[in-house]
Structure formats: structure tokens, C-alpha cells
Coordinates of C-alpha atoms and ligand atoms in Angstrom, one line a residue:
M1160 CA 0.2 0.2 0.0
I1161 CA 1.3 3.6 -0.5
L1162 CA 1.0 5.9 1.9
L1163 CA -0.2 9.1 0.9
N1164 CA -1.3 10.5 4.7
P1165 CA 0.8 12.4 7.0
G1166 CA 2.7 9.8 8.8
P1167 CA 2.9 6.8 9.1
V1168 CA 5.4 6.4 6.3
N1169 CA 6.4 4.3 4.0
V1170 CA 9.8 3.4 4.6
S1171 CA 12.9 1.9 2.8
E1172 CA 13.5 -1.9 2.9
R1173 CA 16.8 -0.8 4.5
V1174 CA 15.1 0.8 7.5
R1175 CA 12.5 -2.2 7.8
R1176 CA 15.3 -4.5 7.9
A1177 CA 16.9 -2.8 11.1
L1178 CA 14.0 -3.9 12.9
M1179 CA 15.6 -7.6 13.2
R1180 CA 18.6 -6.7 14.6
P1181 CA 19.6 -8.7 17.9
D1182 CA 17.9 -8.4 21.0
I1183 CA 19.4 -6.0 23.6
C1184 CA 18.8 -4.8 27.0
H1185 CA 18.5 -0.9 27.7
R1186 CA 20.6 -0.9 31.0
E1187 CA 23.7 -2.4 28.6
S1188 CA 26.3 -0.3 26.7
E1189 CA 24.7 -1.7 23.4
F1190 CA 21.6 0.4 23.9
S1191 CA 23.8 3.8 25.3
D1192 CA 25.9 3.6 22.2
L1193 CA 22.7 3.6 19.9
L1194 CA 21.3 5.8 22.0
S1195 CA 23.8 8.2 21.6
R1196 CA 24.6 7.8 17.8
I1197 CA 21.0 8.8 17.5
Q1198 CA 21.5 11.8 19.3
Q1199 CA 24.7 12.7 17.4
K1200 CA 23.1 12.6 14.1
L1201 CA 19.7 14.0 15.1
L1202 CA 22.3 17.1 15.9
T1203 CA 24.2 16.7 12.9
A1204 CA 20.9 16.9 10.4
F1205 CA 19.0 19.5 12.7
V1206 CA 21.8 21.8 13.8
P1207 CA 24.7 21.6 12.0
G1208 CA 27.8 23.6 13.2
A1209 CA 26.0 24.0 16.4
E1210 CA 25.9 20.3 17.9
A1211 CA 27.6 21.6 21.1
D1212 CA 24.6 24.1 21.8
Y1213 CA 22.1 21.6 21.6
V1214 CA 21.2 18.6 23.0
A1215 CA 18.7 15.9 21.4
V1216 CA 15.9 14.3 23.9
V1217 CA 14.9 11.1 22.4
L1218 CA 11.8 9.7 23.9
T1219 CA 9.4 6.6 23.5
G1220 CA 6.2 7.7 22.1
S1221 CA 4.5 9.3 18.8
G1222 CA 5.5 13.1 18.1
T1223 CA 3.0 14.3 20.9
A1224 CA 4.9 12.9 23.5
A1225 CA 7.7 15.1 22.4
V1226 CA 5.1 18.2 21.8
E1227 CA 3.5 17.6 25.3
S1228 CA 7.2 16.9 27.0
A1229 CA 8.3 20.7 25.4
V1230 CA 5.3 22.4 26.4
M1231 CA 4.7 21.1 30.1
S1232 CA 8.4 21.2 30.8
C1233 CA 9.0 24.6 29.6
L1234 CA 7.2 27.0 32.0
P1235 CA 7.9 28.4 35.7
T1236 CA 5.0 28.4 37.8
G1237 CA 2.6 31.1 37.7
K1238 CA 3.8 32.0 33.9
R1239 CA 2.2 31.9 30.6
M1240 CA 2.4 30.5 27.1
L1241 CA 1.2 32.2 24.1
V1242 CA -0.1 29.7 21.5
L1243 CA -0.1 30.9 18.0
N1244 CA -3.1 28.5 16.9
N1245 CA -4.6 28.3 12.8
G1246 CA -4.8 24.6 12.9
V1247 CA -5.8 21.7 14.4
Y1248 CA -2.0 21.1 15.9
G1249 CA -1.9 24.9 17.3
E1250 CA -5.2 24.2 18.5
R1251 CA -4.1 21.1 20.7
L1252 CA -1.2 22.9 21.9
S1253 CA -3.4 25.2 23.6
S1254 CA -5.5 22.3 24.9
M1255 CA -2.5 20.5 26.5
I1256 CA -0.8 23.5 28.4
G1257 CA -5.0 23.9 29.4
L1258 CA -5.5 20.3 30.5
H1259 CA -1.8 20.8 32.9
R1260 CA -3.5 23.7 34.4
L1261 CA -0.9 25.8 33.0
G1262 CA -1.7 29.7 31.6
V1263 CA -2.6 29.9 28.0
S1264 CA -3.4 32.8 25.9
E1265 CA -3.8 32.5 22.3
L1266 CA -3.1 34.5 19.2
K1267 CA -5.6 32.9 16.6
S1268 CA -5.9 33.3 12.9
E1269 CA -8.0 31.7 10.5
W1270 CA -6.5 28.4 9.0
H1271 CA -5.3 29.5 5.9
I1272 CA -3.5 32.7 7.4
K1273 CA -0.1 32.8 8.7
P1274 CA 0.5 34.3 12.4
D1275 CA 1.3 38.1 11.4
P1276 CA 4.8 38.8 13.6
E1277 CA 4.1 42.1 14.8
R1278 CA 0.8 41.0 16.3
V1279 CA 3.3 38.7 18.7
R1280 CA 5.7 41.5 19.1
L1281 CA 3.0 43.8 20.5
A1282 CA 1.3 40.8 22.4
L1283 CA 4.9 40.2 24.4
R1284 CA 5.5 43.5 24.6
Q1285 CA 2.2 44.1 26.8
H1286 CA 2.3 40.9 28.5
P1287 CA 5.2 40.3 30.5
E1288 CA 3.9 37.0 32.5
V1289 CA 4.1 35.3 28.9
H1290 CA 7.2 33.3 29.5
A1291 CA 7.2 31.3 26.3
V1292 CA 5.7 31.2 22.5
A1293 CA 4.5 28.0 21.4
M1294 CA 3.7 27.3 17.1
V1295 CA 3.3 24.7 14.8
H1296 CA 5.9 24.9 12.2
H1297 CA 4.0 23.0 9.4
E1298 CA 0.3 22.8 10.2
T1299 CA -0.5 19.4 9.0
T1300 CA -4.3 20.0 9.0
T1301 CA -4.2 22.2 5.8
G1302 CA -0.3 22.0 4.4
L1303 CA 0.6 25.7 5.7
I1304 CA 4.3 26.7 6.5
N1305 CA 4.2 29.0 9.6
P1306 CA 6.8 31.9 9.2
I1307 CA 9.0 30.3 11.6
K1308 CA 12.1 32.7 11.1
E1309 CA 10.2 35.9 11.1
I1310 CA 8.2 34.7 14.7
A1311 CA 11.3 33.5 16.1
E1312 CA 13.4 36.7 15.8
V1313 CA 10.4 38.5 17.3
V1314 CA 10.5 35.8 20.4
D1315 CA 14.4 36.3 20.6
S1316 CA 14.0 40.2 20.4
Q1317 CA 11.6 39.9 23.5
N1318 CA 13.5 37.2 25.2
R1319 CA 11.0 34.9 25.4
V1320 CA 11.4 31.1 24.9
F1321 CA 10.4 29.1 21.6
V1322 CA 8.7 26.3 21.4
V1323 CA 8.1 24.5 18.3
D1324 CA 6.1 21.6 17.2
S1325 CA 7.8 20.8 14.1
V1326 CA 6.5 17.0 13.6
S1327 CA 5.5 17.2 10.0
G1328 CA 8.3 19.7 9.3
L1329 CA 11.7 18.4 10.2
A1330 CA 13.5 16.7 7.5
G1331 CA 10.6 18.2 5.2
E1332 CA 11.3 21.9 5.3
T1333 CA 13.8 24.1 5.7
I1334 CA 14.3 25.4 9.6
E1335 CA 17.6 27.4 11.2
I1336 CA 16.9 26.1 14.5
A1337 CA 20.2 27.2 15.6
D1338 CA 20.6 30.6 13.9
S1339 CA 17.0 31.5 15.1
H1340 CA 17.9 30.6 18.4
I1341 CA 15.1 28.2 18.9
Y1342 CA 15.0 26.9 22.5
M1343 CA 12.9 23.8 21.6
V1344 CA 11.8 21.8 18.8
A1345 CA 9.7 18.6 18.7
G1346 CA 9.8 16.1 16.0
T1347 CA 9.3 12.3 15.0
A1348 CA 11.2 9.4 13.4
G1349 CA 7.4 8.9 11.5
K1350 CA 7.4 11.1 8.8
C1351 CA 9.7 12.9 7.3
I1352 CA 12.8 11.1 8.7
Q1353 CA 11.2 8.3 7.3
G1354 CA 11.6 5.7 10.4
F1355 CA 8.5 4.2 12.1
P1356 CA 6.7 5.6 14.4
G1357 CA 6.8 5.1 18.4
V1358 CA 10.1 7.2 18.5
S1359 CA 10.4 11.4 18.8
F1360 CA 12.4 13.4 20.1
V1361 CA 13.0 17.3 21.3
L1362 CA 16.1 19.6 20.4
L1363 CA 17.0 21.4 23.2
R1364 CA 18.7 24.2 23.9
K1365 CA 21.5 23.7 26.4
G1366 CA 21.5 27.7 28.0
F1367 CA 17.8 26.9 28.4
L1368 CA 18.0 23.3 29.5
E1369 CA 19.7 24.8 32.7
R1370 CA 16.9 27.4 33.2
M1371 CA 14.3 24.5 32.8
R1372 CA 15.6 22.6 35.6
G1373 CA 14.3 24.8 38.2
Y1374 CA 10.6 24.4 37.0
P1375 CA 8.1 22.2 38.6
K1376 CA 7.8 18.3 37.4
R1377 CA 4.3 18.1 36.0
S1378 CA 4.3 14.2 34.4
W1379 CA 5.9 11.1 35.4
Y1380 CA 6.6 9.7 31.7
L1381 CA 7.3 13.3 30.1
H1382 CA 9.5 15.3 32.7
M1383 CA 12.1 16.6 30.1
T1384 CA 14.7 16.9 32.3
H1385 CA 14.7 13.6 33.7
Y1386 CA 15.6 12.2 30.1
V1387 CA 18.2 14.7 30.0
D1388 CA 20.0 13.4 33.5
D1389 CA 19.1 9.9 32.3
Q1390 CA 20.7 10.3 28.5
G1391 CA 24.0 11.9 30.4
R1392 CA 24.4 8.2 31.6
G1393 CA 23.5 6.6 28.6
T1394 CA 20.3 5.5 29.4
V1395 CA 16.7 6.6 29.4
P1396 CA 14.2 6.7 32.5
F1397 CA 11.5 4.0 30.9
T1398 CA 12.0 1.0 28.8
P1399 CA 12.5 2.1 25.3
A1400 CA 11.4 0.8 21.8
V1401 CA 14.8 -0.7 20.8
Q1402 CA 13.8 -2.3 17.7
V1403 CA 12.2 1.3 16.5
Y1404 CA 15.3 2.7 17.6
Y1405 CA 17.3 0.4 15.3
A1406 CA 15.3 1.5 12.4
F1407 CA 15.4 5.2 13.4
E1408 CA 19.4 5.1 13.2
E1409 CA 18.9 3.4 9.9
A1410 CA 16.5 5.9 8.3
L1411 CA 18.9 9.0 10.1
D1412 CA 21.7 7.1 8.1
E1413 CA 19.5 7.8 5.2
L1414 CA 18.7 10.9 6.1
L1415 CA 22.0 12.1 6.3
E1416 CA 23.3 9.7 3.0
E1417 CA 20.9 11.7 0.9
G1418 CA 21.1 15.2 2.9
V1419 CA 18.6 17.3 4.3
A1420 CA 18.5 19.6 1.8
N1421 CA 18.0 17.3 -1.4
R1422 CA 15.2 15.5 0.8
T1423 CA 13.5 18.5 0.9
Q1424 CA 14.1 19.1 -2.4
R1425 CA 12.6 15.6 -3.5
Y1426 CA 9.6 16.4 -1.3
R1427 CA 9.2 19.7 -3.0
R1428 CA 9.4 17.9 -6.9
S1429 CA 6.9 15.2 -5.6
A1430 CA 4.5 17.9 -4.5
T1431 CA 4.7 19.9 -7.5
R1432 CA 4.2 17.1 -9.7
I1433 CA 0.9 16.5 -7.4
R1434 CA -0.3 20.0 -7.9
E1435 CA 0.5 20.2 -11.4
R1436 CA -1.6 17.3 -12.6
L1437 CA -4.5 17.6 -10.3
G1438 CA -4.5 21.4 -11.0
Q1439 CA -4.7 20.5 -14.8
L1440 CA -7.7 17.8 -13.6
G1441 CA -9.4 21.2 -12.3
I1442 CA -9.0 20.4 -8.5
K1443 CA -8.4 23.5 -6.8
A1444 CA -5.7 23.7 -3.8
L1445 CA -7.2 25.0 -0.4
L1446 CA -4.3 27.3 -0.2
P1447 CA -2.0 29.7 -2.6
A1448 CA 1.3 28.7 -3.5
D1449 CA 3.0 30.8 -1.1
S1450 CA 1.6 29.4 2.0
Q1451 CA 2.1 25.8 0.8
S1452 CA 4.3 23.2 2.4
N1453 CA 7.2 20.6 0.8
T1454 CA 4.7 17.6 1.7
I1455 CA 1.1 18.0 2.2
T1456 CA -1.1 19.8 -0.2
A1457 CA -5.2 20.1 0.9
F1458 CA -7.3 20.1 -2.2
H1459 CA -11.1 20.7 -2.3
L1460 CA -13.2 18.4 -3.0
P1461 CA -14.7 18.0 -6.9
A1462 CA -18.2 18.7 -6.9
G1463 CA -20.1 15.4 -6.9
L1464 CA -17.5 13.2 -5.8
S1465 CA -17.4 12.5 -1.5
Y1466 CA -14.4 11.8 0.4
A1467 CA -15.4 8.3 1.7
S1468 CA -15.9 7.4 -2.7
L1469 CA -12.5 8.9 -3.3
H1470 CA -10.7 7.4 -0.9
D1471 CA -12.3 3.8 -1.3
Q1472 CA -11.8 4.0 -4.8
L1473 CA -8.0 4.9 -4.8
K1474 CA -7.2 2.3 -1.7
A1475 CA -8.8 -0.5 -4.0
R1476 CA -6.0 0.9 -6.3
G1477 CA -3.4 1.2 -3.7
Y1478 CA -3.3 4.2 -2.8
V1479 CA -3.9 5.7 0.9
I1480 CA -5.2 9.5 1.0
Y1481 CA -5.9 11.6 4.2
A1482 CA -9.5 13.1 5.1
G1483 CA -9.7 16.8 6.3
Q1484 CA -9.8 17.6 9.9
G1485 CA -12.3 20.0 12.0
Q1486 CA -13.8 22.5 10.0
L1487 CA -12.7 21.1 7.0
E1488 CA -13.7 17.5 7.1
S1489 CA -16.4 17.3 4.4
K1490 CA -14.7 19.9 2.6
I1491 CA -11.1 19.0 1.4
F1492 CA -8.9 16.1 1.1
R1493 CA -5.1 15.9 1.8
I1494 CA -2.2 14.3 -0.1
A1495 CA 0.9 14.2 1.5
N1496 CA 4.3 12.9 -0.5
M1497 CA 6.2 11.8 2.9
G1498 CA 8.0 8.8 2.9
A1499 CA 10.1 7.0 0.6
L1500 CA 8.2 7.0 -2.5
T1501 CA 9.7 7.1 -6.0
D1502 CA 8.9 9.4 -8.9
S1503 CA 6.7 6.1 -10.5
H1504 CA 5.0 5.7 -6.7
I1505 CA 3.4 9.5 -7.5
Q1506 CA 3.3 8.6 -11.3
G1507 CA 0.8 5.5 -10.3
F1508 CA -1.1 7.7 -7.9
L1509 CA -1.9 10.5 -10.3
E1510 CA -2.6 7.9 -13.2
A1511 CA -5.2 6.0 -10.2
F1512 CA -6.2 9.5 -9.4
E1513 CA -7.3 10.4 -12.9
Q1514 CA -9.0 6.9 -13.2
V1515 CA -11.2 7.6 -10.2
L1516 CA -12.0 10.8 -11.3
T1517 CA -12.9 10.6 -15.1
G1518 CA -15.2 7.3 -13.5
A1519 CA -17.1 10.1 -11.2
A1520 CA -17.7 12.2 -14.2
V1521 CA -19.0 9.2 -16.3
H1522 CA -21.8 8.7 -13.4
T1523 CA -23.0 11.8 -12.8
Ligands
PLP1392 C1 1.5 14.4 13.4 C2 1.6 15.6 14.0 C3 1.7 15.5 15.3 C4 1.4 14.5 16.2 O1 2.3 13.2 16.1 P1 1.8 11.8 16.6 O2 2.8 11.0 16.2 O3 0.5 11.4 15.4 O4 1.8 11.9 17.8 C5 1.6 17.0 16.1 N1 1.9 18.0 15.6 C6 1.7 18.0 14.4 C7 2.1 18.9 13.3 C8 1.4 16.8 13.4 O5 1.7 16.7 11.9

């Protein structure tokens, strides 16, 4: 099955075979070595040239575990988080903070609109109680890329902590984490890194780590400095998904061999092909081109074709697409192009799509 959903993604045979390596105990040196190689490769991939300024905190759990660990570990008592919310995942950031009974304020924009850096600057000037700003890098809801660099500049100039959910962004989009002084970036093995779901991570700026140590512990499993301290001793606090770590390392090797910039370009090319062909078929994209990511496109459903029918007919041909979420559930469909997909996979999908569309036109 070819997965055109935003994770889990199709992985290479090389990554799949890595699952079959020997059983090891996570309290032994074999695991410590594996963990430290993964951390090193994450830093090489995502903070090149500034590896000494960051730690890679690796967690067993899907991307949400990394995001939740970051947001609940970055606030001192009595301080607030400002969430820039323009989609389902931005919404989720605020809900998480609210759930932990931490103070949260929101700057909301419509789902097709990027947050305005000047509004953020104003909000931070007016609200000294806001300690941290959280934003989603790539809003998976619509495929919109938020202006990370511009917002990071504002947050940094106002001396606040910037927390970024780049679960669907890292390895698919450009993000200059170190140059932009971003304090925390959450990611996952199972999207653009092309590993399996089940391992996630936070890239954490070391200077901030020292400040975080004084903040209250709000979760047993997800308290971040607990992981950092254990990782300093070559281990993790709880039983890791060892086999998934093996595959994660292999996926990071593949990423570094391909090069992060080349991967990003490859995704861009696939997305462009999909957008061009569907455009020729009269299918309209939800977002203007300058807001679109490299790995997800949201399209309006064509008149007379329901999502269920489109999905089922494509699935019967071997392709899994993705529905809209929230207020867009019945209006759009999404095509992701993350994962170990070749040009011929994309071509095959485009042919299948055309067949389904032509069939629908004949019936109406
Ligand atoms: C997929 C995704 C998540 C959640 O990841 P899970 O692996 O499903 O927990 C969080 N944020 C964004 C932006 C995502 O795309």
C-alpha cells in the first residue's frame, strides 16, 4: 500500500530490515551506544555547526509525546504560554497546556492565514507574564508553512522561549533552529525522517536546559530534564522501543546520506508534480502556492465526489489518501508525499486519481 497520509510513512527495505537486529537490554552498553549515535545524528542533521549548543532528547512515544514533554517542561510556576493557533495542531498545543492547568493565551488566525509577527511582538510587549511562545511549524491540518524565522526573531528579541512543533516539518522543510535561537523543537521518527512511528525527540538549547531544571515536574513519563539526566548516563528512564530505535538510526543514516536539503527538494518536486497534475484536472488547492509546504497539499473535493468514495476507490488501487480535519472535514482531502516514495509511485497515484475522477464524471 502506498501511504499518501502524513505519517506513518512508507519506509525503505533497509529501514524495515533494521527492526530485525539482536535483542538488547536498555541498561547495557549496546543500547547506550545506539542512543548516543541517534542523538549525534539528530544534531548533525538539524543543528549542523551548532551541535555543542543543543541536546537531542529521545523519547519512546509518537510525536505528541515530544510536543507534550516540551510544552509542559518549559514553564516556571505562575507564567503563561502564548500559542499561535491556526489549525488543529495549534489548537492541540493550547489544549495540552490547559489540561495541565498552566496559563495559556492564544493568538488565533484563520486556518489559511499565517500569524503576523508584529501582532506577536505587541502581545509580548503587553504581557510580561508570557514566558514562552509555542507554534506549529508545518500545520498538517492544511499543509500551511508558518513563518518560523520571522516569529523566532520576534520571540528572541523579546527574550522569550520559543517552542516549535515541527513534527511534520523536520526533514521536509527548511528550518534554521540554531541560527534562529529556537529553544525547543519537537520532531518524530515516523514522518519526513522516514522511520517508524514510536520514537520522537526534542532538540533543546543547552542554555535553556539549565533554566528548566528549576521548573516544577508535571508528568512522570514526560518530564524532560529526567530524560536529559538519564541520557547523560547513557540510558533512558523507561523501557525504550529498542527495535524502533534501530530503525530510527538507519533512517537517520539514510537522511544524512541523501542530505536534508536534497530530501526537502525531493519532497518539493513530488508535491509540485501532484499539484500541477491535479490542477490540470480541475482540482483546486486550498492554499495559495506561497503558503504551501513541501509535503502536504489540501485540495477541495470535486463537486459530486465524496471523500469516502474518492478514498475507497483510490485505496482499491493501492493508494491511501487523508481526510480533512475539524471544520474542513467534509470539504477537503489531503495528499501527503512524505516517505520513501519514488517518482513512479507518484506517477502511479496520478494515473489512479485520473481514472477515479473520469469514472466519477461518467456517473454524474
Ligand atoms: C503528526 C503530528 C503530530 C502528532 O504526531 P503523532 O505522531 O500522531 O503523535 C503533532 N503535530 C503535528 C504538526 C503533526 O503533524
